[in-house]
């Protein structure tokens, strides 16, 4: 069973700050997903990673397969980035089940 | 932009009643999922569906739950006899690729409240 840990659980920062959210998992994976959950509850996929690094706008996601660790970075943070960020991993046995972290609640203050 | 749509957005039901939650996945996607999030808790996998059959299910997905794709567009989750602990947000998702290697597209969720 894969354990997915995220840190921090809560993060409050000033607008413009550089944000880092971390995710660690215990068992080898096929892919790692970073998701954003809006205050209304809807979930949006930000990244799907199996190695290396991906960038989309102000968001950057990295993964270190050997260390079983991923980070999500937000540059020049903005109040609209306030949301819960969730890490989810799929096992490397080719099955369909995703295991989710508990999420990091990010609040960006203007 | 194509999107996954879910109905209803919110349903209130009495314990013991049957509930059907509906989802319309993105049209060219082949893999469909239901997830559940109890208030204040993490998202949990319920079931995956491919080629008109369940490909994997979690221990949560017991005999009270069923899924089907009745008409090639809708993807439904049925809870046969709801319990208080079924109160949660239910998310449908779809992807064109299997094995958790494709980007997931989520619906906005259906909030189920069991009284």
Coordinates of C-alpha atoms in Angstrom, one line a residue:
Chain A
X1 CA 0.0 0.0 0.0
X2 CA 1.4 3.4 -1.0
X3 CA 1.5 6.1 1.7
X4 CA 1.4 9.6 0.3
X5 CA 2.5 12.4 2.6
X6 CA 2.2 16.1 1.8
X7 CA 3.8 19.1 3.5
X8 CA 3.0 21.6 4.7
X9 CA -0.7 20.9 5.5
X10 CA -1.4 24.6 5.5
X11 CA 0.5 27.5 4.0
X12 CA -0.2 31.2 4.2
X13 CA 2.0 33.6 2.1
X14 CA 2.0 37.1 0.8
X15 CA 1.3 37.8 -2.8
X16 CA 4.4 37.5 -4.9
X17 CA 6.1 34.9 -2.7
X18 CA 7.7 31.8 -4.1
X19 CA 5.7 28.7 -2.9
X20 CA 6.9 25.1 -2.5
X21 CA 4.6 22.2 -1.7
X22 CA 6.1 18.8 -1.1
X23 CA 4.9 15.2 -1.7
X24 CA 6.6 12.0 -0.6
X25 CA 5.4 8.5 -1.3
X26 CA 6.5 5.1 0.0
X27 CA 6.3 2.7 -3.0
X28 CA 7.5 3.0 -6.6
X29 CA 5.0 4.6 -8.9
X30 CA 4.0 4.8 -12.6
X31 CA 3.0 8.4 -12.4
X32 CA 2.4 11.3 -10.0
X33 CA -0.4 13.8 -10.4
X34 CA -0.6 17.3 -9.0
X35 CA -4.2 18.5 -8.7
X36 CA -5.8 21.8 -7.6
X37 CA -9.1 21.8 -5.7
X38 CA -11.0 25.0 -5.7
X39 CA -12.9 26.4 -2.7
X40 CA -16.1 25.2 -4.4
X41 CA -14.8 21.7 -4.5
X42 CA -14.0 21.2 -8.2
X43 CA -10.7 19.4 -9.0
X44 CA -8.4 20.4 -11.9
X45 CA -5.4 18.5 -13.0
X46 CA -2.2 20.6 -13.0
X47 CA 0.5 18.1 -13.9
X48 CA 1.1 14.4 -14.6
X49 CA 4.7 13.4 -14.0
X50 CA 6.7 10.2 -14.4
X51 CA 10.2 11.8 -14.4
X52 CA 12.0 15.1 -14.4
X53 CA 10.3 18.4 -14.5
X54 CA 7.3 20.2 -16.1
X55 CA 6.4 23.8 -16.3
X56 CA 3.1 25.5 -17.1
X57 CA 3.0 29.3 -16.7
X58 CA 4.0 30.1 -13.1
X59 CA 3.7 26.5 -12.0
X60 CA 6.6 24.1 -11.9
X61 CA 6.5 20.4 -10.9
X62 CA 9.5 18.2 -10.3
X63 CA 9.9 14.6 -9.3
X64 CA 12.8 12.6 -8.0
X65 CA 12.0 8.9 -8.6
X66 CA 15.0 7.6 -6.5
X67 CA 14.0 9.7 -3.5
X68 CA 10.3 9.1 -4.0
X69 CA 9.6 12.8 -3.7
X70 CA 7.9 15.5 -5.8
X71 CA 7.6 19.3 -5.4
X72 CA 5.1 21.8 -6.8
X73 CA 6.4 25.3 -7.0
X74 CA 4.4 28.5 -7.7
X75 CA 6.3 31.6 -8.7
X76 CA 5.0 35.1 -8.2
X77 CA 2.0 33.8 -6.2
X78 CA -1.3 35.5 -6.5
X79 CA -4.5 35.4 -4.4
X80 CA -6.2 33.4 -7.2
X81 CA -3.7 30.6 -6.5
X82 CA -5.4 30.1 -3.1
X83 CA -6.7 26.5 -3.2
X84 CA -6.0 23.0 -1.9
X85 CA -3.2 21.3 -3.8
X86 CA -3.3 17.6 -3.9
X87 CA -0.7 15.0 -4.8
X88 CA -1.9 11.6 -6.1
X89 CA 0.2 8.6 -7.2
X90 CA -0.5 5.6 -9.4
X91 CA 1.3 2.4 -8.6
X92 CA 3.8 0.8 -11.0
X93 CA 1.8 -2.4 -11.3
X94 CA -0.2 -0.9 -14.1
X95 CA -3.4 -0.8 -12.2
X96 CA -5.9 2.1 -12.2
X97 CA -6.0 3.1 -8.6
X98 CA -4.7 6.5 -7.5
X99 CA -3.7 7.1 -3.9
X100 CA -4.2 10.7 -2.8
X101 CA -2.4 12.8 -0.3
X102 CA -4.4 14.9 2.2
X103 CA -3.7 18.1 0.4
X104 CA -2.0 21.4 1.2
X105 CA -4.3 24.4 1.8
X106 CA -2.6 27.4 0.3
X107 CA -3.8 30.9 1.1
X108 CA -2.2 33.9 -0.7
X109 CA -2.8 37.2 1.0
X110 CA -2.9 40.4 -1.2
Chain B
X1 CA -12.6 23.1 -24.2
X2 CA -14.2 19.7 -23.7
X3 CA -15.2 18.9 -20.1
X4 CA -16.6 16.2 -17.9
X5 CA -20.1 17.1 -16.7
X6 CA -21.8 15.7 -13.6
X7 CA -25.4 15.8 -12.4
X8 CA -26.9 16.5 -10.0
X9 CA -24.5 19.0 -8.4
X10 CA -26.2 18.3 -5.0
X11 CA -28.6 15.6 -3.9
X12 CA -30.2 15.2 -0.6
X13 CA -31.7 11.8 0.1
X14 CA -33.1 9.7 3.0
X15 CA -31.1 6.8 4.3
X16 CA -32.0 3.6 2.5
X17 CA -33.0 5.3 -0.7
X18 CA -31.3 4.5 -4.1
X19 CA -29.2 7.3 -5.7
X20 CA -27.9 7.6 -9.2
X21 CA -25.1 10.0 -9.9
X22 CA -24.5 10.8 -13.6
X23 CA -21.5 11.8 -15.5
X24 CA -20.8 12.6 -19.1
X25 CA -17.1 12.0 -19.8
X26 CA -15.1 13.6 -22.6
X27 CA -16.2 12.0 -25.8
X28 CA -13.0 10.5 -27.0
X29 CA -11.8 9.2 -23.6
X30 CA -11.8 5.5 -22.9
X31 CA -11.1 5.2 -19.2
X32 CA -13.6 6.4 -16.6
X33 CA -13.4 6.7 -12.8
X34 CA -15.4 7.5 -9.7
X35 CA -13.8 9.0 -6.7
X36 CA -15.2 10.0 -3.3
X37 CA -14.3 12.7 -0.9
X38 CA -15.9 12.8 2.6
X39 CA -16.0 16.3 4.0
X40 CA -12.6 17.2 5.4
X41 CA -10.9 14.0 4.3
X42 CA -8.8 13.0 1.3
X43 CA -10.0 11.9 -2.1
X44 CA -10.5 8.1 -2.4
X45 CA -10.6 5.9 -5.4
X46 CA -13.8 4.0 -5.9
X47 CA -13.8 2.3 -9.3
X48 CA -12.3 2.4 -12.8
X49 CA -14.2 1.4 -15.9
X50 CA -12.9 0.5 -19.4
X51 CA -14.4 -1.3 -22.3
X52 CA -17.8 -1.5 -20.6
X53 CA -16.6 -3.3 -17.5
X54 CA -15.0 -2.6 -14.2
X55 CA -11.2 -2.8 -14.4
X56 CA -10.5 -2.1 -10.8
X57 CA -12.4 -1.3 -7.6
X58 CA -11.5 -0.4 -4.1
X59 CA -12.6 -2.0 -0.9
X60 CA -15.1 0.9 -0.5
X61 CA -16.9 -0.2 -3.6
X62 CA -19.0 -3.0 -2.1
X63 CA -22.2 -4.6 -3.3
X64 CA -24.2 -1.4 -2.6
X65 CA -22.4 0.3 -5.4
X66 CA -22.6 -0.3 -9.2
X67 CA -21.5 1.5 -12.3
X68 CA -22.6 1.3 -15.9
X69 CA -22.4 3.1 -19.2
X70 CA -25.9 2.7 -20.4
X71 CA -25.8 4.5 -23.7
X72 CA -22.2 5.2 -24.8
X73 CA -22.1 8.7 -23.3
X74 CA -23.4 8.6 -19.8
X75 CA -21.4 6.9 -17.0
X76 CA -23.4 6.4 -13.8
X77 CA -22.7 5.5 -10.2
X78 CA -25.6 3.9 -8.4
X79 CA -25.8 3.5 -4.6
X80 CA -28.5 0.9 -3.9
X81 CA -29.4 1.7 -0.3
X82 CA -27.7 4.8 1.0
X83 CA -26.2 5.0 4.4
X84 CA -25.3 8.1 6.4
X85 CA -21.6 7.4 5.8
X86 CA -22.2 7.7 2.0
X87 CA -22.5 11.4 2.4
X88 CA -19.6 12.8 0.4
X89 CA -18.6 14.6 -2.8
X90 CA -18.4 12.2 -5.6
X91 CA -16.1 13.0 -8.5
X92 CA -16.2 11.5 -12.0
X93 CA -13.0 11.6 -14.1
X94 CA -12.0 10.4 -17.5
X95 CA -8.7 10.0 -19.4
X96 CA -7.7 8.8 -22.8
X97 CA -4.8 6.7 -21.4
X98 CA -4.8 3.8 -19.0
X99 CA -2.7 2.9 -16.0
X100 CA -2.7 6.4 -14.4
X101 CA -0.3 7.7 -17.1
X102 CA -2.7 10.1 -18.7
X103 CA -4.0 13.5 -17.6
X104 CA -7.2 13.1 -15.6
X105 CA -10.1 15.4 -16.4
X106 CA -12.5 15.8 -13.4
X107 CA -16.1 16.8 -13.3
X108 CA -17.2 19.5 -10.8
X109 CA -18.5 16.8 -8.4
X110 CA -21.9 15.7 -7.0
X111 CA -22.5 16.4 -3.4
X112 CA -24.5 13.7 -1.8
X113 CA -26.2 14.3 1.6
X114 CA -27.8 11.3 3.3
X115 CA -30.2 12.1 6.1

